[in-house]
Coordinates of C-alpha atoms in Angstrom, one line a residue:
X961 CA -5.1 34.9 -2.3
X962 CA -6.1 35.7 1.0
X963 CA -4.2 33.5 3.5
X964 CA -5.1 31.7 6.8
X965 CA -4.2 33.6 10.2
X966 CA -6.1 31.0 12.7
X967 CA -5.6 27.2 13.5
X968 CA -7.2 25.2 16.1
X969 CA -5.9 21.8 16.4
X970 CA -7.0 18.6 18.5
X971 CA -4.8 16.5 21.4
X972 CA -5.4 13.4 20.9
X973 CA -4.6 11.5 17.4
X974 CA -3.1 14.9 16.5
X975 CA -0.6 16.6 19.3
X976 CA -0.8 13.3 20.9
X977 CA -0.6 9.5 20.5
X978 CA -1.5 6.9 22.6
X979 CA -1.1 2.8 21.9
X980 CA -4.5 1.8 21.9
X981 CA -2.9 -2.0 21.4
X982 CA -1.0 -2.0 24.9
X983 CA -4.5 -1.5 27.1
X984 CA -5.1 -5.0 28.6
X985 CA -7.8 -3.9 31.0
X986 CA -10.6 -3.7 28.9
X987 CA -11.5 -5.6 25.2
X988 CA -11.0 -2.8 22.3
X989 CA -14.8 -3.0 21.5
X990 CA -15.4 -2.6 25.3
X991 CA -13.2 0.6 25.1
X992 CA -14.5 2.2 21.9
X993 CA -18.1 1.1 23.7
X994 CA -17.1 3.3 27.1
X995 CA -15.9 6.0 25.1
X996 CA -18.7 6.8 22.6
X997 CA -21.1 5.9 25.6
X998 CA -23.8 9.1 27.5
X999 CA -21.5 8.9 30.4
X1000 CA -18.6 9.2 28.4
X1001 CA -20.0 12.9 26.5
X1002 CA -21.7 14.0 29.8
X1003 CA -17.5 13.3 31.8
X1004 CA -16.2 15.6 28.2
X1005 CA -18.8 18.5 29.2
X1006 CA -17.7 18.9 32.5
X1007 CA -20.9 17.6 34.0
X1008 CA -20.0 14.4 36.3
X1009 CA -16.3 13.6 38.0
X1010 CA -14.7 10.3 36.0
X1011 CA -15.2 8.6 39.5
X1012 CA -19.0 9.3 38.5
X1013 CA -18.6 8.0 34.9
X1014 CA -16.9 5.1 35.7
X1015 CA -19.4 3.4 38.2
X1016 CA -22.1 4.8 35.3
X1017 CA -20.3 2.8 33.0
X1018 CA -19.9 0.0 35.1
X1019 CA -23.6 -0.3 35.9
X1020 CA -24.2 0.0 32.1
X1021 CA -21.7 -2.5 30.5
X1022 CA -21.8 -4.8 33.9
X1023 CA -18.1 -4.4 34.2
X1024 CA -16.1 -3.1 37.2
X1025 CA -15.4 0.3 37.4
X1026 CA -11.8 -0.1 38.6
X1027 CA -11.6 -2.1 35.0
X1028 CA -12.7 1.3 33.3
X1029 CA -10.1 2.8 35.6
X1030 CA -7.3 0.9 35.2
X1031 CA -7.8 0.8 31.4
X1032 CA -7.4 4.9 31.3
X1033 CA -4.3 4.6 33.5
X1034 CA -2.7 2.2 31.2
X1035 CA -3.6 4.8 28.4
X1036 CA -1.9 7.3 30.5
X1037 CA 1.0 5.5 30.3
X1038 CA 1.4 5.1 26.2
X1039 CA 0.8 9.0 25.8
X1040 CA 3.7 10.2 23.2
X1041 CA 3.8 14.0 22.0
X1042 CA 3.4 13.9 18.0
X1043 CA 7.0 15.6 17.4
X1044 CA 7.1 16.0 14.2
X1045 CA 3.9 17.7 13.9
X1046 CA 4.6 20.0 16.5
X1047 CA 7.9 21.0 15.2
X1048 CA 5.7 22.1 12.2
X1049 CA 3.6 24.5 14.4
X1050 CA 6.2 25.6 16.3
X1051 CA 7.7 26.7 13.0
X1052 CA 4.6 28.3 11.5
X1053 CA 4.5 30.2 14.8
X1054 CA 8.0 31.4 14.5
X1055 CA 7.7 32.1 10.7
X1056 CA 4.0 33.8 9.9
X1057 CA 3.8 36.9 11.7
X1058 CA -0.1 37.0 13.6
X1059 CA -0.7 33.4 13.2
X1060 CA -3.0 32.2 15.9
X1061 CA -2.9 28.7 17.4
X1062 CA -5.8 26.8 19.6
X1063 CA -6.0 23.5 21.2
X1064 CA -9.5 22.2 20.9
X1065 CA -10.1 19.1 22.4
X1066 CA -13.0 16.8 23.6
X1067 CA -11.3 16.1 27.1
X1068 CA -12.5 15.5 30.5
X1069 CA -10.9 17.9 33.4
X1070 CA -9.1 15.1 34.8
X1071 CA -7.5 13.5 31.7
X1072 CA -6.1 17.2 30.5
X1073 CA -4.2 17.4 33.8
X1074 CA -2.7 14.0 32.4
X1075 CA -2.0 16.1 29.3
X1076 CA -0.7 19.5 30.4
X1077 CA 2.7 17.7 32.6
X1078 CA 3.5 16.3 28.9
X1079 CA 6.5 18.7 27.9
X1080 CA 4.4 20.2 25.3
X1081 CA 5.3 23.6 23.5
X1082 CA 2.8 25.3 25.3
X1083 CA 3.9 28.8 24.8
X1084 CA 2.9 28.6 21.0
X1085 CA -0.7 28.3 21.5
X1086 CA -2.7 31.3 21.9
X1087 CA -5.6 29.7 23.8
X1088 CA -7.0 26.0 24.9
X1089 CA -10.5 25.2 24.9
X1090 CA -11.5 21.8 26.1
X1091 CA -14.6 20.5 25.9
X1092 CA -14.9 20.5 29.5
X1093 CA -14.1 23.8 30.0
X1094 CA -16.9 24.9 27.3
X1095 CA -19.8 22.8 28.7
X1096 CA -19.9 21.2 25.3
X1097 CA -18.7 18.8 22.4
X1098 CA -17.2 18.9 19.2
X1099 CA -19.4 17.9 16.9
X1100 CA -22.1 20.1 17.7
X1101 CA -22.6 23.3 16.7
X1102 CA -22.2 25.2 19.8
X1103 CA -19.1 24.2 20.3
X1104 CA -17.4 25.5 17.2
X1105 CA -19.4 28.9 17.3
X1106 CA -18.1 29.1 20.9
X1107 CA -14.4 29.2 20.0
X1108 CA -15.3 31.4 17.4
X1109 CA -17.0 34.2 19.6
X1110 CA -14.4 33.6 22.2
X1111 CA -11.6 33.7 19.7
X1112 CA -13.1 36.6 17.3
X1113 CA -11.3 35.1 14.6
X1114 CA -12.8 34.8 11.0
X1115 CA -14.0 31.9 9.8
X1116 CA -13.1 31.6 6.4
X1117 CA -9.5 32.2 7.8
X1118 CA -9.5 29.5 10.2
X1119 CA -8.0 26.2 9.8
X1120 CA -9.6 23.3 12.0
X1121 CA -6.8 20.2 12.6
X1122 CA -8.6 17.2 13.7
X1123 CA -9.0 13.3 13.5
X1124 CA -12.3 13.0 13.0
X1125 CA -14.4 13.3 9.7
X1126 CA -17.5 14.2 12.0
X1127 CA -15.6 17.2 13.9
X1128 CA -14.1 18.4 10.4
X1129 CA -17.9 17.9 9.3
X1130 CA -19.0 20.4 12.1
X1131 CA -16.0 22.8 11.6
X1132 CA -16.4 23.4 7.9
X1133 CA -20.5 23.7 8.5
X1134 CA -19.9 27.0 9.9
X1135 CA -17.1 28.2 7.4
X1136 CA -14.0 26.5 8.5
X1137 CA -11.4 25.1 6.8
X1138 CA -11.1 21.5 7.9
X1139 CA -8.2 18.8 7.2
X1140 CA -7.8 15.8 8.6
X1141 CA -5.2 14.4 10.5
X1142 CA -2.2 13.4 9.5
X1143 CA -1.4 13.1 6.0
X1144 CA 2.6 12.4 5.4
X1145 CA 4.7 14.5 6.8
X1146 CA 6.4 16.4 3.9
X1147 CA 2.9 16.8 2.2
X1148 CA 1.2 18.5 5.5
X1149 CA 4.1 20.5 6.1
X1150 CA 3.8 22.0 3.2
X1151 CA 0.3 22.4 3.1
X1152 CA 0.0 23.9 6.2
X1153 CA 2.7 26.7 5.1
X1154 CA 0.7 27.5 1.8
X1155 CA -2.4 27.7 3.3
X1156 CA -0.7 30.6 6.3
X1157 CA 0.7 32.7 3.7
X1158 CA 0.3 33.8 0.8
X1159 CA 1.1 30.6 -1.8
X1160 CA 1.0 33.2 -4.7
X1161 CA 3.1 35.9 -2.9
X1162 CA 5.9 33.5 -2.0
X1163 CA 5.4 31.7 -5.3
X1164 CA 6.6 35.3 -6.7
X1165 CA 9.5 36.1 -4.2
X1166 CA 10.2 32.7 -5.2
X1167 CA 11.1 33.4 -8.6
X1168 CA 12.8 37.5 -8.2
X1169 CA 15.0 36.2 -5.6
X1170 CA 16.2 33.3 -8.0
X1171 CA 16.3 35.7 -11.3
X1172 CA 18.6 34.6 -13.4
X1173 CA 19.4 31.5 -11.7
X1174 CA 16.2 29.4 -12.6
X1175 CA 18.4 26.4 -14.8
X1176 CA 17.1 23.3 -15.3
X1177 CA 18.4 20.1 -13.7
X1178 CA 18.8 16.4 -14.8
X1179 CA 16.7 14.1 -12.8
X1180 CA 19.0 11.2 -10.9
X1181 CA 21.8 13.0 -11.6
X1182 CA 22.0 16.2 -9.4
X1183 CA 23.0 17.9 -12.2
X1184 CA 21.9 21.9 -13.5
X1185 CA 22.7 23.6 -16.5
X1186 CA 21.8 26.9 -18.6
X1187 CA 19.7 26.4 -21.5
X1188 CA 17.3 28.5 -23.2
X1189 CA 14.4 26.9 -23.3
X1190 CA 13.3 26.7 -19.8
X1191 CA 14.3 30.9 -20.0
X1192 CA 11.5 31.5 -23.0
X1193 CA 9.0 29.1 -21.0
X1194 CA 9.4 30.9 -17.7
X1195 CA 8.9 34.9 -20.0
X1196 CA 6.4 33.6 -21.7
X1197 CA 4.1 32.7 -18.3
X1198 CA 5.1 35.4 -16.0
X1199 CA 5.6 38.1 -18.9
X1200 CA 8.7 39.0 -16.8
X1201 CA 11.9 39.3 -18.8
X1202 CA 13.9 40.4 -15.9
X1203 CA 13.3 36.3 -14.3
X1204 CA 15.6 34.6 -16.7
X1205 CA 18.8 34.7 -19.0
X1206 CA 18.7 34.1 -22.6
X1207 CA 21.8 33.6 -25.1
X1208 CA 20.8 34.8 -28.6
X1209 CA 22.0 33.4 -31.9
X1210 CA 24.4 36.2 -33.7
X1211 CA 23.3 38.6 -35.7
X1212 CA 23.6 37.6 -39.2
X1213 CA 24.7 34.6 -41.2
X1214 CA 28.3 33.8 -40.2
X1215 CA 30.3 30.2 -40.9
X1216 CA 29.4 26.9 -38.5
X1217 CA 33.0 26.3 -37.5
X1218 CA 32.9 29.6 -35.9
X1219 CA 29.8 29.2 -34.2
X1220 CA 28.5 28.1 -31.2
X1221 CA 26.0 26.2 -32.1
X1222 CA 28.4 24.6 -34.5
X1223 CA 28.1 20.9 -34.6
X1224 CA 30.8 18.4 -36.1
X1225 CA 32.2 18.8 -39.6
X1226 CA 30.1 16.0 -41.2
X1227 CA 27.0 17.6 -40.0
X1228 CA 24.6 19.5 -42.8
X1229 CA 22.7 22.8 -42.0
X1230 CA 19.3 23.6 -43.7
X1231 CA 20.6 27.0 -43.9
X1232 CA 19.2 30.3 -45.6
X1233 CA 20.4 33.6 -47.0
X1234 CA 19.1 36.9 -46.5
X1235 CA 17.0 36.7 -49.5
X1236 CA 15.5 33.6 -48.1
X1237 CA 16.9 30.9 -50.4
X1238 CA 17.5 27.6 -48.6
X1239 CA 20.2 24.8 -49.3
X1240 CA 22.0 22.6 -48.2
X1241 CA 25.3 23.1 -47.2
X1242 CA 28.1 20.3 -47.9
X1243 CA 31.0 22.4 -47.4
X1244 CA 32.3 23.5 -43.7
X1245 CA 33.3 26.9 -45.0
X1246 CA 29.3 27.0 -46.7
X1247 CA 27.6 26.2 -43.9
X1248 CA 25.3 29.0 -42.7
X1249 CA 23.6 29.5 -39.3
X1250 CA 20.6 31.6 -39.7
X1251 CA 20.5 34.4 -37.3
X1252 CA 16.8 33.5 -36.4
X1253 CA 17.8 30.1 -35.1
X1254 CA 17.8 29.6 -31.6
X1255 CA 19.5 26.2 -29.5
X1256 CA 18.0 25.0 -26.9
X1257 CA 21.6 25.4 -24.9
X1258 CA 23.0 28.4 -23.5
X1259 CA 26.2 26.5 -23.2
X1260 CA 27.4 22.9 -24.6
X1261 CA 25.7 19.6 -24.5
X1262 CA 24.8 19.5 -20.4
X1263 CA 25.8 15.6 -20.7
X1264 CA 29.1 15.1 -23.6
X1265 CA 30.1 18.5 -23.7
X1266 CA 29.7 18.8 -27.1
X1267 CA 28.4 21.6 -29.1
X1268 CA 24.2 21.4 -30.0
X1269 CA 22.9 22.2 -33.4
X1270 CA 20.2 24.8 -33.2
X1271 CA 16.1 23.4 -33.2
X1272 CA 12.5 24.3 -34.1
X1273 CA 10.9 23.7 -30.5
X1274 CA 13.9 26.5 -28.8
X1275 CA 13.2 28.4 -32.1
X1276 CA 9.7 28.2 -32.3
X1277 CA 9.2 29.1 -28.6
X1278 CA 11.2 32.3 -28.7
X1279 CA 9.6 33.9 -31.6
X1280 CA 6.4 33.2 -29.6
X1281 CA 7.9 34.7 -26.7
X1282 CA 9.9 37.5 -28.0
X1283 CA 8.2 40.7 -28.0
X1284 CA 6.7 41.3 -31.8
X1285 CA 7.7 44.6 -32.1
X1286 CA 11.8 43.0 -31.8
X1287 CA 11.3 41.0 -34.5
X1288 CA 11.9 41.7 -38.5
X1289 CA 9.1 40.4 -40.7
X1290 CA 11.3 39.5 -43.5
X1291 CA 13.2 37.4 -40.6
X1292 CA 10.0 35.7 -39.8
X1293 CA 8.9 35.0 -43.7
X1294 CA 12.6 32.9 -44.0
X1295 CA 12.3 31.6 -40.7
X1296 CA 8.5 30.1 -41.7
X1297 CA 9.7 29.2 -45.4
X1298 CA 12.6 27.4 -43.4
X1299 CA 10.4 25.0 -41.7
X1300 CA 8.1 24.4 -43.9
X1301 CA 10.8 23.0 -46.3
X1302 CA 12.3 20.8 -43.7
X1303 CA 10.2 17.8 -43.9
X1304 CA 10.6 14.0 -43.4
X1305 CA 9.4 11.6 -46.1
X1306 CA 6.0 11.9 -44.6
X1307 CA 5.6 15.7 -44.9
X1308 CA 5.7 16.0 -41.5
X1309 CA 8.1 19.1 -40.1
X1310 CA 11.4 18.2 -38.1
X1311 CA 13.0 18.5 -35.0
X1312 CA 16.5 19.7 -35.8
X1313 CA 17.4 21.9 -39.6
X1314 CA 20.1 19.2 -40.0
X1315 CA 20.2 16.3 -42.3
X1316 CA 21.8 13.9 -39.7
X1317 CA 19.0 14.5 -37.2
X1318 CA 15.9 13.4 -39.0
X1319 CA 13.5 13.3 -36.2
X1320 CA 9.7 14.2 -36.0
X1321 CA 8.0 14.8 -33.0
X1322 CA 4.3 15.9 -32.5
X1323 CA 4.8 18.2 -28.6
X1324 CA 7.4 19.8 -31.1
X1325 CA 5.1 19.7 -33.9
X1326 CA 2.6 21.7 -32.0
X1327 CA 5.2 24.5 -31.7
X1328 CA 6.6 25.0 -35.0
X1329 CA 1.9 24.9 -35.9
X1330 CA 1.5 27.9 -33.0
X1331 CA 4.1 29.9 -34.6
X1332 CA 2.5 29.3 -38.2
X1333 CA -0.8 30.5 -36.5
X1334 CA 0.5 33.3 -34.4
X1335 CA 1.8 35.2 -37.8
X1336 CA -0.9 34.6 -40.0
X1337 CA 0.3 31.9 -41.9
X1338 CA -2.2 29.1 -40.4
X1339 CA -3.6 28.4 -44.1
X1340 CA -0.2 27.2 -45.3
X1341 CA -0.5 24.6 -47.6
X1342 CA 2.7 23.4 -46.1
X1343 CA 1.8 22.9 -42.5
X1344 CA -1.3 20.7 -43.5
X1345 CA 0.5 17.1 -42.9
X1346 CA 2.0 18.3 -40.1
X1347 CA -1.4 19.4 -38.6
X1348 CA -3.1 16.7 -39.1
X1349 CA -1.3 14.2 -38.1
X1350 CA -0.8 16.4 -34.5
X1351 CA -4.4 15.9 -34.5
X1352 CA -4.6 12.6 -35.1
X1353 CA -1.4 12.1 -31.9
X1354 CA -4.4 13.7 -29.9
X1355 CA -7.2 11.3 -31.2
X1356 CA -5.2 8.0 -31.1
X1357 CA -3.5 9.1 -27.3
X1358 CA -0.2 8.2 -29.5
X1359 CA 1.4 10.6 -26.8
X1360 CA -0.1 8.7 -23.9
X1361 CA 3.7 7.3 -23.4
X1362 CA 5.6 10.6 -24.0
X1363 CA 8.2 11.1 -27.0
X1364 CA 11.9 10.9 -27.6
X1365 CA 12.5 14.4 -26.3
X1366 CA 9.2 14.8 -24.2
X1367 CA 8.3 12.7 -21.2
X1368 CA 4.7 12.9 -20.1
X1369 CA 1.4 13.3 -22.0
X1370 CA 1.0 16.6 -20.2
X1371 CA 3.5 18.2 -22.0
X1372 CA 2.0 17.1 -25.4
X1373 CA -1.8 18.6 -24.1
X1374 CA -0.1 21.5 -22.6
X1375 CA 1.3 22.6 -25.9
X1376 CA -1.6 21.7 -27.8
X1377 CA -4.0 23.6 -25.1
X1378 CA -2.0 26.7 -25.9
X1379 CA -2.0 25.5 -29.6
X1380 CA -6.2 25.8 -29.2
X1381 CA -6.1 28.8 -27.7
X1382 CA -4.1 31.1 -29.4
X1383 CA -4.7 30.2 -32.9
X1384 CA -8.1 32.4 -33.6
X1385 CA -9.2 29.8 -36.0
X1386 CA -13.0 28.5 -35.7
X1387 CA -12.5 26.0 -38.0
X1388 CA -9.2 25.0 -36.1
X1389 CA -10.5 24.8 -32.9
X1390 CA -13.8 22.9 -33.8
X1391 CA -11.4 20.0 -34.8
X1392 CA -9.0 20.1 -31.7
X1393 CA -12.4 21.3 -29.4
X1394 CA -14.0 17.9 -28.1
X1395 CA -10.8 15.7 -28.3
X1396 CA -8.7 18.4 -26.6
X1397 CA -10.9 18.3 -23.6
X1398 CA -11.6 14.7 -23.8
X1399 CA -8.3 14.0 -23.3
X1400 CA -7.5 16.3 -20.9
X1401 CA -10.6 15.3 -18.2
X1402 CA -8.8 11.3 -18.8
X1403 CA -5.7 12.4 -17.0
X1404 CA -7.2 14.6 -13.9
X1405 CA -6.2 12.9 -11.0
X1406 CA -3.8 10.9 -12.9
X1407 CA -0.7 10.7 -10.4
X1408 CA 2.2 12.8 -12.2
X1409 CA 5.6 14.4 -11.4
X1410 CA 5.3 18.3 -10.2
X1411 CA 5.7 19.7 -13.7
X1412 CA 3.4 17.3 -15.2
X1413 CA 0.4 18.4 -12.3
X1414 CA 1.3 22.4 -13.6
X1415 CA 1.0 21.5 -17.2
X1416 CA -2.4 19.7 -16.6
X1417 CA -3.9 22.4 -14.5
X1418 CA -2.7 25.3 -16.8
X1419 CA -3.8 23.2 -19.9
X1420 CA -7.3 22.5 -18.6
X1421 CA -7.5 26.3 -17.5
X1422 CA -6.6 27.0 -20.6
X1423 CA -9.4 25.5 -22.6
X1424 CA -12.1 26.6 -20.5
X1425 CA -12.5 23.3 -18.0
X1426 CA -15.1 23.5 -15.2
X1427 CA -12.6 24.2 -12.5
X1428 CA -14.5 22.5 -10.3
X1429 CA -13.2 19.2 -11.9
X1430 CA -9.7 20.6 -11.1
X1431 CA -9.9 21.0 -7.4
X1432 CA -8.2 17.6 -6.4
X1433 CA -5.5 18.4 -8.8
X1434 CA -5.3 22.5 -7.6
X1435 CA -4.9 21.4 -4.2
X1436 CA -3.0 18.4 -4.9
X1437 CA -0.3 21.0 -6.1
X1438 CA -0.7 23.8 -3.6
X1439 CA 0.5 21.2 -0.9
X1440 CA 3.9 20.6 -2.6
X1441 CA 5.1 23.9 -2.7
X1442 CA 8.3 23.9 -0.7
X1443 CA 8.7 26.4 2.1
X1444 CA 10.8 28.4 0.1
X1445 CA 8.1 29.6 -2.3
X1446 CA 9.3 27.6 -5.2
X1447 CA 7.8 24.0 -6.4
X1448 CA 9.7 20.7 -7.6
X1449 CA 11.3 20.5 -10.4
X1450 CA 9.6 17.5 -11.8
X1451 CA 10.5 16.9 -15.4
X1452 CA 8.5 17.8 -19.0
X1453 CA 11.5 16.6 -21.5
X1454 CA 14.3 14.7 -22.0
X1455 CA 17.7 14.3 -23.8
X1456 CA 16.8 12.1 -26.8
X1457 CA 19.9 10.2 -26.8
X1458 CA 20.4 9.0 -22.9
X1459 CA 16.3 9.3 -22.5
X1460 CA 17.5 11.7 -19.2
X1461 CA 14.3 13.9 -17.8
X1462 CA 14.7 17.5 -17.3
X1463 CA 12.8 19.3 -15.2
X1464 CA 13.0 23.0 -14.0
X1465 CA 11.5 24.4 -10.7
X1466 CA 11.3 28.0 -12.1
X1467 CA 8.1 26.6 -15.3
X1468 CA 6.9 25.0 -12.5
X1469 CA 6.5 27.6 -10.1
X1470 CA 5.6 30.3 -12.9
X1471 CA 2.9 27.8 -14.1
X1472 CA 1.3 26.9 -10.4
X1473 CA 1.3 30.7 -9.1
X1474 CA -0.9 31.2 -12.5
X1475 CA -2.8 28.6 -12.0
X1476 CA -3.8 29.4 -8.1
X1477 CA -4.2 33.5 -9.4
X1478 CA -6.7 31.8 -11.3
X1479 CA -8.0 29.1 -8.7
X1480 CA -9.8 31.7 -5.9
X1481 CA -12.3 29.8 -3.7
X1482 CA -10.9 26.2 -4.9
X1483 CA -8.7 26.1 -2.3
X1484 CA -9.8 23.6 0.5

């Protein structure tokens, strides 16, 4: 993306404020009346004195002119500099080698010698154009194509700061940028620093400079921790290995209590053998971990400390991830066999391979089906109860609330939006077609947490939504990248026993610099 190297911003309302509430001379109708008045524009062009204005004034609204007067003097008096949005340019100057920064202002001679004994940063801006200085007015035309002949600057690389919808109008009518002013702090901030560089670029640097470091955290609890899951997320949308940490299962069926994914001693494996034949392990000394059986911790249970029994979604996710030519087939025939065998009462395939944790779950669901698709096995008799009744979570909105282990509805359409679009079945993706895309248009512009917004976007771009729709949300997410590159955390899943959200600022970043690679020209 190519980024921004000019801004021009306005005085007053933006660099300034003044208290319209504290003039007492004149009526606030009778001030907006003087100041969108002929005299008013020709004092702003340079073309009569304020002296002159003011008796023009006062013949025209058949008040006196020292009224007129006196109410400007009083506004003189309220005049505040806007610190906290000129700390921001003061630190975009600092921090983006060759930016450019203009003052341009509808202002009168007179009033701007008001202005310019304010202690202003005045050494940040490049240049100043006032409207009396240019011998015309923003909105018109002329004015904007004068700063841009003066200034030589481009553009379609030119931001244009102002308070007024009918100056923004005129700015972006010859090929500005234009945003009005002021949004929140934190959320212009933030804009304002994607929009100078490079969003994607420091997006990236984002994520090298915190390779190997990108764990997840525990919303409300300032907590981190390793897990694997976020680590095959992160591969599998950059295609960068080198970003993240993984902790494999062993190599090779070995006994529970010496594993690390070992459980407690009343727990039941749905384990295998190398020749594929699954049981059910009473015994402690039986129990069998298969070696294709990832956890979705690197370490114990972030929360109790306990150990974590292996699952499909970690498992699922890394053979999707992993590259094929690493993995056996005969490992992936028992893996599939494994699954498809580990069914509630309803036929429907499980969370966890253990007895004690009989839990369904369709975002999980949609995992264990793209792994089934992804190696062929898509016609499984097996899989068929499971399939359909993730189709009918999509038709019903059943994930419109989240799950036990998943938190928004954007991490059930995310899935399934990789689910559609990786399967390479026609008949599949006739059925998951309309209502996929259905659902995903109801929840653009929905307000959601960080992760949620990426998962939306990437979901939508992932079935082939107009992007046009998507140029709220796009934008929406390019202003919340923080100024080190990387975005919030937000949260995609939870803990299903304390109902704690995890979120993870690496998927998050690795999902929005995708998402704005693929966004050029939606960009304000």
């Amino acid at each position: 993306l190519m980024a921004f190297n000019t801004l021009f911003v306005d005085l007053g309302d933006v660099l300034c404020d003044w208290d319209r509430d504290s003039i007492t001379a004149l009526t606030p109708t009778t001030l907006l009346q003087v100041m969108h008045s002929i005299a008013w524009y020709r004092l702003e062009c340079g073309e009569i004195t304020a002296t002159e204005a003011y008796e023009l004034l006062s013949d025209e609204l058949c008040i006196s002119s020292d009224l007129i007067r006196e109410a400007f003097l009083q506004a003189r008096a309220t005049l505040v500099i806007d610190r906290k949005f000129v700390g921001i340019l003061e630190a975009l100057k600092k921090d983006i080698p060759g930016l450019n920064i203009y003052i341009a202002s509808n202002i009168s001679d007179e009033h701007f010698n008001w202005i310019k004994d304010m202690p202003l940063p005045w050494s940040i801006f490049t240049g100043i154009f006032t409207s009396a200085q240019v011998g015309l007015r923003k909105p018109g035309l002329g004015f904007f194509r004068h700063i841009t002949d003066t200034t030589g600057c481009d553009p379609s690389r030119t931001i244009f700061i102002d308070n007024k919808p009918e100056n923004l109008c005129g700015a972006q009518s010859i090929g500005m940028r234009g945003i009005l002013a002021k949004p929140e702090f934190p959320v212009f901030y933030g804009l304002l620093w994607s929009l100078f560089s490079n969003p994607v670029h420091r997006a990236m640097e984002y994520l090298k400079n915190h390779a190997g470091r990108h764990d997840s955290v525990i919303e409300g609890r300032g907590m981190s921790f390793k897990d694997n899951f976020s680590q095959l997320l992160i591969w599998g949308i950059t295609g960068d290995p080198s970003l993240i940490y993984l902790k494999r299962p062993s190599s090779g069926p070995h006994n529970a209590a010496e594993s690390e994914n070992a459980v407690t001693d009343s727990d039941t494996y749905v384990a295998f053998t190398r020749n594929s034949q699954v049981k059910a392990a009473q015994n402690q000394s039986d129990k069998l971990m298969p070696p294709c059986l990832w956890n979705y911790f690197c370490e114990q249970h972030a929360l109790n400390g306990k150990d974590f029994p292996a699952d499909a979604d970690t498992t699922s996710i890394a053979y999707l991830t992993l590259p094929k030519e690493s993995l056996d087939a005969s490992s992936i025939t028992s893996l599939l066999d494994v699954m498809a065998k580990n069914v509630s009462s309803d036929g429907i395939m499980q969370v966890y391979l253990i007895e004690r944790r009989p839990r369904v779950c369709p975002v999980v669901c949609c995992n264990i089906l793209r792994l089934f698709y992804r190696f062929g096995r898509g016609d499984d008799a097996r899989i068929k109860a499971t399939e359909a009744w993730v189709i009918q979570c999509l038709a019903t909105r059943a994930y419109q609330h989240g799950t036990r282990h998943y938190t928004t509805a954007e991490s059930f359409l995310y899935f399934t939006a990789l689910w559609y679009s990786e399967c390479g079945s026609a008949s599949l993706r006739s059925k998951l077609d309309l209502l996929l895309r259905d659902a995903l248009i109801e929840r653009v512009h929905v307000p959601v947490n960080p992760l949620a917004l990426a998962m939306r976007i990437a979901a939508c771009q992932a079935v082939g939504i107009d992007q046009r729709m998507l140029h709220i949300d796009i934008n929406m997410l390019l202003e919340i990248q923080d100024r080190d590159g990387g975005w919030p955390p937000g949260h995609f899943c939870r803990f299903g026993s304390t109902g704690d959200k995890v979120g993870n600022r690496g998927i998050t970043t690795a999902l929005a610099a995708n998402i704005l690679k693929n966004s050029a020209g939606l960009l304000y």
